[in-house]
JSON list of N, CA and C in Angstrom, two decimals:
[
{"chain": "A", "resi": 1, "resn": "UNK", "atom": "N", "xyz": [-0.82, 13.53, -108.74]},
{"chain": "A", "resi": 1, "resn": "UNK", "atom": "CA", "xyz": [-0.84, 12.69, -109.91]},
{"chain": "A", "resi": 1, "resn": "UNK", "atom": "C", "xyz": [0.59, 12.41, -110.35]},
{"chain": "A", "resi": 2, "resn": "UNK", "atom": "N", "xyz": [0.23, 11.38, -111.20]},
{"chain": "A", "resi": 2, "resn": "UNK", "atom": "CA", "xyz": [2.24, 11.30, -111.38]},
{"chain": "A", "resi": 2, "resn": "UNK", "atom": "C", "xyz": [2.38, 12.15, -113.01]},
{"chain": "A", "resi": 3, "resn": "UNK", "atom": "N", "xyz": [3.44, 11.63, -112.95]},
{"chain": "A", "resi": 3, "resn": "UNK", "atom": "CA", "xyz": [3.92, 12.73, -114.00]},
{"chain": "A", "resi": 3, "resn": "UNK", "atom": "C", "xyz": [3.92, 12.12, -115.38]},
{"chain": "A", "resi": 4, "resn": "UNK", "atom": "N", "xyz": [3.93, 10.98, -115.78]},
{"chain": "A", "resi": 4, "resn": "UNK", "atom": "CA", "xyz": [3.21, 10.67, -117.09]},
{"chain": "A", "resi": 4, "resn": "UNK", "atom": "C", "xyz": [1.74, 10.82, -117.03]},
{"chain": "A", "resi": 5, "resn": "UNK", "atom": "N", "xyz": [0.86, 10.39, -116.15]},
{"chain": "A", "resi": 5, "resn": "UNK", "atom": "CA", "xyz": [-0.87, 10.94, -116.39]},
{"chain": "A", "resi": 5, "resn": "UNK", "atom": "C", "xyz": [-0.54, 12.39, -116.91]},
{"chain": "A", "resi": 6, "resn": "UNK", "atom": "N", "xyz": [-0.04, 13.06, -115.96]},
{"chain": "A", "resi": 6, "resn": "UNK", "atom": "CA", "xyz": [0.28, 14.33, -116.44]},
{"chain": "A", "resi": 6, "resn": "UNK", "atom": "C", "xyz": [0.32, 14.89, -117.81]},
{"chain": "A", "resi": 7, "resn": "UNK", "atom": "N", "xyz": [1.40, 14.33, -118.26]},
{"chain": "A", "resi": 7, "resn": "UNK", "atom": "CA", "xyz": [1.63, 14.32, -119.97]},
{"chain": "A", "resi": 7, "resn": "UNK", "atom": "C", "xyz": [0.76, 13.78, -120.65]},
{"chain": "A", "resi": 8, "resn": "UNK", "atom": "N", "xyz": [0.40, 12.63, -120.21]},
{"chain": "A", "resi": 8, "resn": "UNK", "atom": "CA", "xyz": [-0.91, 11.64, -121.11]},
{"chain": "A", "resi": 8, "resn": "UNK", "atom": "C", "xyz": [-2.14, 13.25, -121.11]},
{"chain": "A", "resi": 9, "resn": "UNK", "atom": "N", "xyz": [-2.35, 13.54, -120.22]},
{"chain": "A", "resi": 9, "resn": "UNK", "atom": "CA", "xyz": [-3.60, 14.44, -119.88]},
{"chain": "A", "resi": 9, "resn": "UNK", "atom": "C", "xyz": [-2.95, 15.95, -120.53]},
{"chain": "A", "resi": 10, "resn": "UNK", "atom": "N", "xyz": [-2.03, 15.86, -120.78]},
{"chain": "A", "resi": 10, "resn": "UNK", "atom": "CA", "xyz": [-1.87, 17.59, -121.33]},
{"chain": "A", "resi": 10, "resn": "UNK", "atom": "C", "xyz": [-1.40, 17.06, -123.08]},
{"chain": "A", "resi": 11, "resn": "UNK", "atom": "N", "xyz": [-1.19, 16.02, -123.28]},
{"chain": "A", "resi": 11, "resn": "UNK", "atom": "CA", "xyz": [-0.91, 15.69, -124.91]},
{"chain": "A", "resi": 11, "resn": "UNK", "atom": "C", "xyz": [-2.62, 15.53, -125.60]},
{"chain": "A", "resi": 12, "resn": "UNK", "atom": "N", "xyz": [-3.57, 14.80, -124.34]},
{"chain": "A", "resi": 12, "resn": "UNK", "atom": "CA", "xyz": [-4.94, 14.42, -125.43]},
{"chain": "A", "resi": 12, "resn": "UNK", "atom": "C", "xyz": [-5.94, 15.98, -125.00]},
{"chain": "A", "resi": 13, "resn": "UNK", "atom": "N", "xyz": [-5.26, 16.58, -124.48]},
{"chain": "A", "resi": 13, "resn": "UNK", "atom": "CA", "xyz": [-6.32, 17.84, -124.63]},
{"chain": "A", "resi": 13, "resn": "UNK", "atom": "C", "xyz": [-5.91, 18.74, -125.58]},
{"chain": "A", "resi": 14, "resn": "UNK", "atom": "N", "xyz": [-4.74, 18.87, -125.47]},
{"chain": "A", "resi": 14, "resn": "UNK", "atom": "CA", "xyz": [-3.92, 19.45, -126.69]},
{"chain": "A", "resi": 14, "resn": "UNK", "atom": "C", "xyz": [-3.98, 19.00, -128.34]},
{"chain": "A", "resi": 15, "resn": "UNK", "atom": "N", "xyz": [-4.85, 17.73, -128.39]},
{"chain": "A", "resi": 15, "resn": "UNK", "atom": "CA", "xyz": [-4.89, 17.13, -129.48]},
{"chain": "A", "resi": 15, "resn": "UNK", "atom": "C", "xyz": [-6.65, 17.30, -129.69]},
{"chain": "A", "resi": 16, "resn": "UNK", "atom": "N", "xyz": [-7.25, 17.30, -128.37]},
{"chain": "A", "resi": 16, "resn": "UNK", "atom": "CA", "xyz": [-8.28, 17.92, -128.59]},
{"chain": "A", "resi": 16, "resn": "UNK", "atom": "C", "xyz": [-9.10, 18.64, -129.09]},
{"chain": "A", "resi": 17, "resn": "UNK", "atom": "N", "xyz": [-8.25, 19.86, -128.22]},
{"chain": "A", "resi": 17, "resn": "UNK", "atom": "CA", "xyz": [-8.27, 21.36, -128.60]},
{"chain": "A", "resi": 17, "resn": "UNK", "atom": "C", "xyz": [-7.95, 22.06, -129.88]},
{"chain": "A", "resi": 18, "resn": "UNK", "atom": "N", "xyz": [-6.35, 21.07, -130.47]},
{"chain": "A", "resi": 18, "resn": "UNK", "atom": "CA", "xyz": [-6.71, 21.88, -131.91]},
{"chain": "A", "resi": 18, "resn": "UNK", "atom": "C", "xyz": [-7.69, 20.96, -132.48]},
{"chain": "A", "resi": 19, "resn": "UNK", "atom": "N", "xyz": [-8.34, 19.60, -132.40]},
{"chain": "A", "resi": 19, "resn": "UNK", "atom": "CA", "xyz": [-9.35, 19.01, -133.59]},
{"chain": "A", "resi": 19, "resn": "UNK", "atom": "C", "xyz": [-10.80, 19.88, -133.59]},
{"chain": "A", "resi": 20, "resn": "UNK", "atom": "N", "xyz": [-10.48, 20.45, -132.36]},
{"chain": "A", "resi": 20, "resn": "UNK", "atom": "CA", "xyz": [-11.56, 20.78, -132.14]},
{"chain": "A", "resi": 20, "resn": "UNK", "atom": "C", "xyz": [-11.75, 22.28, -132.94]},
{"chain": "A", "resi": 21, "resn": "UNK", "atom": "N", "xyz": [-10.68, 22.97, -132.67]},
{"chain": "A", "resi": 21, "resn": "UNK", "atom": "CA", "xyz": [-10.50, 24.23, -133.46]},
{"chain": "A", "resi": 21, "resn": "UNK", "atom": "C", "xyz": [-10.78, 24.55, -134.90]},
{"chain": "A", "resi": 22, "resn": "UNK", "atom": "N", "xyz": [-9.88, 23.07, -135.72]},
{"chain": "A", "resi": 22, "resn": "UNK", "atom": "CA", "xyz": [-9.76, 23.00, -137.21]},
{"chain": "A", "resi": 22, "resn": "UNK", "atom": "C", "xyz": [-11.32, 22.06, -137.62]},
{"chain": "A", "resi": 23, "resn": "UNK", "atom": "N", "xyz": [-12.01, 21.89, -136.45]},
{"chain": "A", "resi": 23, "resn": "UNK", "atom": "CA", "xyz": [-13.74, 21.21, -137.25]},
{"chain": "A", "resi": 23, "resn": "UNK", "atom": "C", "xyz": [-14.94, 22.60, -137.09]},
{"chain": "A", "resi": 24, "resn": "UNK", "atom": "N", "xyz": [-13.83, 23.54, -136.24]},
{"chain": "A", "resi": 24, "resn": "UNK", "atom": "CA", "xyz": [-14.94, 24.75, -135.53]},
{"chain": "A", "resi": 24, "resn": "UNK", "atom": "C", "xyz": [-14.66, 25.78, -137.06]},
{"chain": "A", "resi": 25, "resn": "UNK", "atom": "N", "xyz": [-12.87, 25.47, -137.59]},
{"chain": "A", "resi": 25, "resn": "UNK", "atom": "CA", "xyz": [-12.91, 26.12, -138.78]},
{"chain": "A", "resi": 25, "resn": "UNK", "atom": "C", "xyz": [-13.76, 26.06, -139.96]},
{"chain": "A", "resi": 26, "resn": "UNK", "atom": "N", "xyz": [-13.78, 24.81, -139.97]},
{"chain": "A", "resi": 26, "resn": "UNK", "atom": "CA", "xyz": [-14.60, 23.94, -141.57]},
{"chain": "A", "resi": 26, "resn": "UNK", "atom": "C", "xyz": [-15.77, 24.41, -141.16]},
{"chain": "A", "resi": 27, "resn": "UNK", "atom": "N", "xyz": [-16.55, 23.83, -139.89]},
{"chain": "A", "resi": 27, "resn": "UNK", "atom": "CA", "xyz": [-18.27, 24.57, -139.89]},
{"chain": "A", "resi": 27, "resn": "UNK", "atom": "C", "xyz": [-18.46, 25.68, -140.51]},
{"chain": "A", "resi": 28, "resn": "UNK", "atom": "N", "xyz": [-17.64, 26.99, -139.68]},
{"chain": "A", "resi": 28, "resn": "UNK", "atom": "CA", "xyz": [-17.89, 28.17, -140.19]},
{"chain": "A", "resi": 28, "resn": "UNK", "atom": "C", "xyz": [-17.54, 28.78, -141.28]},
{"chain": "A", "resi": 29, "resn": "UNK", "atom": "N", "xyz": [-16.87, 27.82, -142.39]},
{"chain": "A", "resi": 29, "resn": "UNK", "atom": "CA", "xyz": [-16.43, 27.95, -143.83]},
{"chain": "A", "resi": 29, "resn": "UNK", "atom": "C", "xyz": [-17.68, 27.45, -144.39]},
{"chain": "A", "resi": 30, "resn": "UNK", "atom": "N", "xyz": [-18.14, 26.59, -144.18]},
{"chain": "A", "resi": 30, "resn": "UNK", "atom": "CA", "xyz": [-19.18, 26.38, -144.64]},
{"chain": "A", "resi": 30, "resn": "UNK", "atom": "C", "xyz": [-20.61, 26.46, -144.55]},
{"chain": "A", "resi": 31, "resn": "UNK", "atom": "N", "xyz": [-20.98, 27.43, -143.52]},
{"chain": "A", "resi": 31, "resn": "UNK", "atom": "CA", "xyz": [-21.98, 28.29, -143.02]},
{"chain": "A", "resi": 31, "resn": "UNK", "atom": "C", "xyz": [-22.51, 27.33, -141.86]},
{"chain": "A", "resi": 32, "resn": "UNK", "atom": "N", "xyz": [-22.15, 26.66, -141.13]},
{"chain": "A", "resi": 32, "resn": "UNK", "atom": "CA", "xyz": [-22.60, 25.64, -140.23]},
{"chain": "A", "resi": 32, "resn": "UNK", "atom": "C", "xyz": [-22.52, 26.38, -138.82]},
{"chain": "A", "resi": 33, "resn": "UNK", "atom": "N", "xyz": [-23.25, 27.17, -138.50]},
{"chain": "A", "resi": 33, "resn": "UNK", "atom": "CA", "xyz": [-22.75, 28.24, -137.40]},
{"chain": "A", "resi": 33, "resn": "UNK", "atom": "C", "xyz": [-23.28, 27.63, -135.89]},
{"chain": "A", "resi": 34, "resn": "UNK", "atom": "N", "xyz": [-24.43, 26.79, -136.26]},
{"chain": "A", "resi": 34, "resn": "UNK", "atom": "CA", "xyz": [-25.14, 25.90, -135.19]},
{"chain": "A", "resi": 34, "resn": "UNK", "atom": "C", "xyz": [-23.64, 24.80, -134.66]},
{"chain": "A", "resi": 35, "resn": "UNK", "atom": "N", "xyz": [-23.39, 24.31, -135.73]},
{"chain": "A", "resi": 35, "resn": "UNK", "atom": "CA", "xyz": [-22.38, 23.39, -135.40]},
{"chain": "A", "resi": 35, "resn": "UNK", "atom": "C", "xyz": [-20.85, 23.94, -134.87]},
{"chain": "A", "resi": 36, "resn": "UNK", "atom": "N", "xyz": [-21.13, 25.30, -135.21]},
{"chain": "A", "resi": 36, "resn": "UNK", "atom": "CA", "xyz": [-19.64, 26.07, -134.53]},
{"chain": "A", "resi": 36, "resn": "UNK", "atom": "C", "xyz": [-20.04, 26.23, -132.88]},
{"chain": "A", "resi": 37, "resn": "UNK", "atom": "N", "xyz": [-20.70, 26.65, -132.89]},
{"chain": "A", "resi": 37, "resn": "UNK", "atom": "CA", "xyz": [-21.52, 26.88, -131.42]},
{"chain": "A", "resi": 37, "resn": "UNK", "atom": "C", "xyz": [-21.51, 25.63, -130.61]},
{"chain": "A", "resi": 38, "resn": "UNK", "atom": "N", "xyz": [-21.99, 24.36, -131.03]},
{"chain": "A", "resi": 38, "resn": "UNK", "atom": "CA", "xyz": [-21.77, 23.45, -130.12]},
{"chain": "A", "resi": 38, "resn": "UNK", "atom": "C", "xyz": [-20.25, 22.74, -130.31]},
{"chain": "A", "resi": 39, "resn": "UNK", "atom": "N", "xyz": [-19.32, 23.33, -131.24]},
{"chain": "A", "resi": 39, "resn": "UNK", "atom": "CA", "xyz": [-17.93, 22.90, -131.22]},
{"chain": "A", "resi": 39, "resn": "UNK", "atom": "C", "xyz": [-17.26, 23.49, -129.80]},
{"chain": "A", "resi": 40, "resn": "UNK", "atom": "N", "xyz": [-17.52, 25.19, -129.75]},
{"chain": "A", "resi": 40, "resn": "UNK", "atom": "CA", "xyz": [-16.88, 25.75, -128.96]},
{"chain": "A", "resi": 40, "resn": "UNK", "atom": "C", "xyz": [-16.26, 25.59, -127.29]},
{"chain": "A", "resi": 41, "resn": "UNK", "atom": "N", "xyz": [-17.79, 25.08, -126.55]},
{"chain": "A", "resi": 41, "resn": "UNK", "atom": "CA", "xyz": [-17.56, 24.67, -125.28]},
{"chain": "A", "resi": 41, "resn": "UNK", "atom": "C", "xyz": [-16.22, 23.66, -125.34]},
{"chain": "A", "resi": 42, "resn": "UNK", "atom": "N", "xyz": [-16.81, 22.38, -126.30]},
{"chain": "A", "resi": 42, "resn": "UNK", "atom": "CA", "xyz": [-15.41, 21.24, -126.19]},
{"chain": "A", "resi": 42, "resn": "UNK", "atom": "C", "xyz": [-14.02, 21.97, -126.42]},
{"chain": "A", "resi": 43, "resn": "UNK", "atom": "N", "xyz": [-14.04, 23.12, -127.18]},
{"chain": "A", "resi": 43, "resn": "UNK", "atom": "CA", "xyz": [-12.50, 23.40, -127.10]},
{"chain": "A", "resi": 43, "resn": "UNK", "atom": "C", "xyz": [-12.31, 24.58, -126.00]},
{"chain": "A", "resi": 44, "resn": "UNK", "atom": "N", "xyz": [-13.03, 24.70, -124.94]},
{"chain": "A", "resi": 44, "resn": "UNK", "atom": "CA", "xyz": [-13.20, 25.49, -123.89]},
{"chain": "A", "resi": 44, "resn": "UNK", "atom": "C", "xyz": [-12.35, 25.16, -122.87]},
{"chain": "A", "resi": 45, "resn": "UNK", "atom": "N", "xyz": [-13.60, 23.32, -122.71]},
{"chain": "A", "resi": 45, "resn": "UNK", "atom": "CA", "xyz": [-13.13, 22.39, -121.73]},
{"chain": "A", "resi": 45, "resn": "UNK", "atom": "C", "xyz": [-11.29, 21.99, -121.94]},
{"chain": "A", "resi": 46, "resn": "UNK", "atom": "N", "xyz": [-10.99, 21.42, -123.03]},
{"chain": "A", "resi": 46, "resn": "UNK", "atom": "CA", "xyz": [-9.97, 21.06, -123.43]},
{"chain": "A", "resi": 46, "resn": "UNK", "atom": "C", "xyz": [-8.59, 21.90, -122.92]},
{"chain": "A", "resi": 47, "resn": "UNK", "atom": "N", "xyz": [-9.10, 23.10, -123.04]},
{"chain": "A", "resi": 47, "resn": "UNK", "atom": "CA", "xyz": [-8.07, 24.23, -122.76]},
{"chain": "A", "resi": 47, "resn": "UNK", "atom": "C", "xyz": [-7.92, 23.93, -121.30]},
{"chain": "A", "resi": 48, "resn": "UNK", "atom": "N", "xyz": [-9.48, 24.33, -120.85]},
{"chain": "A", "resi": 48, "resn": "UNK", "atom": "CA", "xyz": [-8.79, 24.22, -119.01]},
{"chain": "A", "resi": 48, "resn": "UNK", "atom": "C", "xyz": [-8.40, 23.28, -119.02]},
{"chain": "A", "resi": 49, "resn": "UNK", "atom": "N", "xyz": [-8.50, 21.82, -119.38]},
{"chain": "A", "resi": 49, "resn": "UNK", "atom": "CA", "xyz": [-8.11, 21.12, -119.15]},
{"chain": "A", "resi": 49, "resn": "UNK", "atom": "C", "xyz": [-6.72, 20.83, -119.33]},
{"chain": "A", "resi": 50, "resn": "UNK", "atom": "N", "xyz": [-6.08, 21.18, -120.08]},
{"chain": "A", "resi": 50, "resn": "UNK", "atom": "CA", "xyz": [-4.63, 21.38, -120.76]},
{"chain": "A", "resi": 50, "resn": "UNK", "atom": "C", "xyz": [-3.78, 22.50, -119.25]},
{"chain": "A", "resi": 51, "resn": "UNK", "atom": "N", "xyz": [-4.30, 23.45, -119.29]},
{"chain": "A", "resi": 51, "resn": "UNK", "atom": "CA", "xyz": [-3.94, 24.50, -118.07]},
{"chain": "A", "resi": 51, "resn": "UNK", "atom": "C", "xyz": [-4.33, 24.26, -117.01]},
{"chain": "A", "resi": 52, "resn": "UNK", "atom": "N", "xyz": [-5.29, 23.75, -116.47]},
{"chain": "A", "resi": 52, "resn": "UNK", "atom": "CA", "xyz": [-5.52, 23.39, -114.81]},
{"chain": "A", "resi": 52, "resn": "UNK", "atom": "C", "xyz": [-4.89, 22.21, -114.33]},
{"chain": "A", "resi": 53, "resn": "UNK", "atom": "N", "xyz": [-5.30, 20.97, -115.31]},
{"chain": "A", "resi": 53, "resn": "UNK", "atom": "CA", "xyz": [-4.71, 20.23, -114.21]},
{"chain": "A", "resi": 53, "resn": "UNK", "atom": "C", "xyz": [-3.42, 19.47, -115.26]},
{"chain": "A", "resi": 54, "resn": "UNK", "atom": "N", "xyz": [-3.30, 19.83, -116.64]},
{"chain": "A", "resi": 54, "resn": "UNK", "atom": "CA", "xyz": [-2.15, 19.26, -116.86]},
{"chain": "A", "resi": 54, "resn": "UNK", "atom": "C", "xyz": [-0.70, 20.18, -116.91]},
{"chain": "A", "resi": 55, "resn": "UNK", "atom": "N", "xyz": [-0.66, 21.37, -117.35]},
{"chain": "A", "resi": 55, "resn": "UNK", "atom": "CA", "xyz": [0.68, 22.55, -117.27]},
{"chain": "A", "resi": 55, "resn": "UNK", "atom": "C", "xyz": [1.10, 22.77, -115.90]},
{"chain": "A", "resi": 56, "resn": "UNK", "atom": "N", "xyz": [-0.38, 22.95, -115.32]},
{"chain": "A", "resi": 56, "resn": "UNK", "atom": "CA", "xyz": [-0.01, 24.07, -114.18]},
{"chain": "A", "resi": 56, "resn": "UNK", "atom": "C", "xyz": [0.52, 23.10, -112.93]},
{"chain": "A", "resi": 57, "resn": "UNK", "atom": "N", "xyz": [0.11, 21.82, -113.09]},
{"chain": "A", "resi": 57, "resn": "UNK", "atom": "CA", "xyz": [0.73, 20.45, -112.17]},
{"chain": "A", "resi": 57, "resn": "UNK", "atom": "C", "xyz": [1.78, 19.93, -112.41]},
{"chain": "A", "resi": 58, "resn": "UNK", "atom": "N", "xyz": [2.52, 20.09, -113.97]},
{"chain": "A", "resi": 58, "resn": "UNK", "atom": "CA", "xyz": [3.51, 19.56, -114.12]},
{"chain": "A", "resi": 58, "resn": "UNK", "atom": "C", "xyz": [4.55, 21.04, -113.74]},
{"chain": "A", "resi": 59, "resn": "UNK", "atom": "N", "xyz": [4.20, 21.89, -114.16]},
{"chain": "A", "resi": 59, "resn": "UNK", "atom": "CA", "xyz": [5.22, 23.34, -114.03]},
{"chain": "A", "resi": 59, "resn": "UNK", "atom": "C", "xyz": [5.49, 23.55, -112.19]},
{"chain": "A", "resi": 60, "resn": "UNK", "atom": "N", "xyz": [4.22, 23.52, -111.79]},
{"chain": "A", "resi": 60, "resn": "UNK", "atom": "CA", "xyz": [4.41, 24.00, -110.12]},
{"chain": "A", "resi": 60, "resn": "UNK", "atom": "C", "xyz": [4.51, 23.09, -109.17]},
{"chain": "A", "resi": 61, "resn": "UNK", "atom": "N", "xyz": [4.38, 21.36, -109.72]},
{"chain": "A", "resi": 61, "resn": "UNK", "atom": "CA", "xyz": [4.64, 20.81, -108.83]},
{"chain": "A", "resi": 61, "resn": "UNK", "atom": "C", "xyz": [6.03, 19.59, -108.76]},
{"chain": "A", "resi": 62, "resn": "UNK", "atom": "N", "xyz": [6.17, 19.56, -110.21]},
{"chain": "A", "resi": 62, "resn": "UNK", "atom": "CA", "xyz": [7.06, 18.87, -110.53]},
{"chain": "A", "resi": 62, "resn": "UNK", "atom": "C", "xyz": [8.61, 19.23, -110.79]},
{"chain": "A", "resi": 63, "resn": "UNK", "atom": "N", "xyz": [8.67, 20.30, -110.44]},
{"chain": "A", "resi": 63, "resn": "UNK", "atom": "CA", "xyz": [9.92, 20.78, -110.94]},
{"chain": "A", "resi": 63, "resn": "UNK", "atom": "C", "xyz": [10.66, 20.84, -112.28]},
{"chain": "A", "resi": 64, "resn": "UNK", "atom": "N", "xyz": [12.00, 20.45, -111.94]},
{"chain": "A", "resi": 64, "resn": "UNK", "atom": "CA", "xyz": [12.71, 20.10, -113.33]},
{"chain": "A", "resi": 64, "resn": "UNK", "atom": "C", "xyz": [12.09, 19.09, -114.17]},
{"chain": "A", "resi": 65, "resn": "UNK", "atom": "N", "xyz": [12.15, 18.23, -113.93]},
{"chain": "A", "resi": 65, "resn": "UNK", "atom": "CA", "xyz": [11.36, 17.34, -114.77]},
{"chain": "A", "resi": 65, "resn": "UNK", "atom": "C", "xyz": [9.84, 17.09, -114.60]},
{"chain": "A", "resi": 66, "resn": "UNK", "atom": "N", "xyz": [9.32, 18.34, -114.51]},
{"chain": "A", "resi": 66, "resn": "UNK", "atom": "CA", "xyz": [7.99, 18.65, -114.95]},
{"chain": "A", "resi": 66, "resn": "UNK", "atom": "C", "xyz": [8.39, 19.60, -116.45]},
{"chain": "A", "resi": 67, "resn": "UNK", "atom": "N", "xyz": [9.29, 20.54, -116.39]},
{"chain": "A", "resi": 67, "resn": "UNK", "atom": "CA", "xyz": [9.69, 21.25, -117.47]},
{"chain": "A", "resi": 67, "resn": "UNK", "atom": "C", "xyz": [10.09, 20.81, -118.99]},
{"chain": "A", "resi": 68, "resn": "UNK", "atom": "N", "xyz": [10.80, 19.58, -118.33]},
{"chain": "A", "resi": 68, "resn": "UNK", "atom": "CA", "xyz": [11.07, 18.72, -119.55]},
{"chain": "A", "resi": 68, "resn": "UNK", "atom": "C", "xyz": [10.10, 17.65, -119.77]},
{"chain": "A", "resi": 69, "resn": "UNK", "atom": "N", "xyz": [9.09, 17.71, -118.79]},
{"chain": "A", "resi": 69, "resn": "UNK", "atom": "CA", "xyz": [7.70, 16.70, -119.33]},
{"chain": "A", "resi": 69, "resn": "UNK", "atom": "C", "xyz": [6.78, 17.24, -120.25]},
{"chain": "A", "resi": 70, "resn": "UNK", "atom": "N", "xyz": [7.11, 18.98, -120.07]},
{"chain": "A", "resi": 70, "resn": "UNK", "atom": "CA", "xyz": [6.24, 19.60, -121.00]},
{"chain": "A", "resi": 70, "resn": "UNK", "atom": "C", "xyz": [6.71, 19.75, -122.57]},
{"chain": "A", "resi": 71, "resn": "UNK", "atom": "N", "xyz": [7.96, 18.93, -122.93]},
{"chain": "A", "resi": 71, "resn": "UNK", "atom": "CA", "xyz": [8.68, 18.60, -123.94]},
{"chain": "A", "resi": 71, "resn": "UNK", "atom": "C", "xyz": [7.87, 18.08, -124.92]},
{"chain": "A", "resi": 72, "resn": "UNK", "atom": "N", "xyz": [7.13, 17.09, -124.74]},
{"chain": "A", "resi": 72, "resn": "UNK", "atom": "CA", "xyz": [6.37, 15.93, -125.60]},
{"chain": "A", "resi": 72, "resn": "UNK", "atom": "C", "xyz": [4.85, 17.20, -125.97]},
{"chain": "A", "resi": 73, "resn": "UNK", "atom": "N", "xyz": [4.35, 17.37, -125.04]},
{"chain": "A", "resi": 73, "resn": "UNK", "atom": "CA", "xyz": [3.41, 18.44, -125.47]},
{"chain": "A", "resi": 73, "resn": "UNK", "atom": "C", "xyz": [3.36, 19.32, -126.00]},
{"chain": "A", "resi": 74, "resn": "UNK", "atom": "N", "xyz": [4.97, 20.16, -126.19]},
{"chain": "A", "resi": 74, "resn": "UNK", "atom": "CA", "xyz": [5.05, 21.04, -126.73]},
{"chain": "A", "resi": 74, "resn": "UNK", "atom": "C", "xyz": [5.35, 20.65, -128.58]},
{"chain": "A", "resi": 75, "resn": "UNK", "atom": "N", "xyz": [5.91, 19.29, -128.41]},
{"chain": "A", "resi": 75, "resn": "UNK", "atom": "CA", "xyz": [5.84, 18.43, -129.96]},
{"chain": "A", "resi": 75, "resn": "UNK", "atom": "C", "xyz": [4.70, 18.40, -130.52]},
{"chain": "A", "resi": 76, "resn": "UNK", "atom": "N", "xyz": [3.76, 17.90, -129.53]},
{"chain": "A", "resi": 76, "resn": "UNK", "atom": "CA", "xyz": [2.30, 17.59, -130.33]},
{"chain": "A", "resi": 76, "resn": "UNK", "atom": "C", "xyz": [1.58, 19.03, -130.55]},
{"chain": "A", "resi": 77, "resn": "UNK", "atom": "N", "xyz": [1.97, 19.83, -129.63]},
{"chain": "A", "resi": 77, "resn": "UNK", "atom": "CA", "xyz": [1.03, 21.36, -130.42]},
{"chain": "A", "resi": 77, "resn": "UNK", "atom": "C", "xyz": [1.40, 21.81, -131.38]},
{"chain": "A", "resi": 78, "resn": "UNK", "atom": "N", "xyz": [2.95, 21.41, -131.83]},
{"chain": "A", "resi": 78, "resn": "UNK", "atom": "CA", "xyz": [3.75, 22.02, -133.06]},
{"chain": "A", "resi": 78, "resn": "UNK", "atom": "C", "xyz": [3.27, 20.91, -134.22]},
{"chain": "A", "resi": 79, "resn": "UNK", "atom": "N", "xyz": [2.93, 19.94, -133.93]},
{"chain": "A", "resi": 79, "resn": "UNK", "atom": "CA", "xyz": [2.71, 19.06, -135.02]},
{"chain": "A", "resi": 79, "resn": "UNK", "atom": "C", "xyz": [1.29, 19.17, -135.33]}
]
């Protein structure tokens, strides 16, 4: 894969994964435990998805500038 899909694919799982986290929060603040349960898998998927084919392709196959591709992703998890 090239190396922006790459980033495209490790920024929207990462954006995923926390929406998915902070709606899995609110359910279970508000006793919605059915709705935490079917939150969970999606932020399951998201993860591998973030680590299989977007980190672990840009880190082991891309080299240096796989390292600094993981720049932009590491923005959007902090934001």
């Amino acid at each position: 894969m090239t190396l922006w899909l790459l980033v495209l694919i490790c920024c929207t799982s990462m954006i995923l994964k926390d929406a998915v986290g902070i709606f899995m929060t609110v359910a279970e603040a508000k006793g919605n435990a059915s709705l935490t349960a079917l939150l969970n898998p999606l932020g399951t998927i998201a993860g591998v998805a973030f680590w299989s084919f977007g980190a672990a392709s840009l880190l082991l196959y891309h080299g240096d500038a796989g390292i600094l591709a993981m720049l932009p992703v590491l923005v959007i998890d902090t934001v």
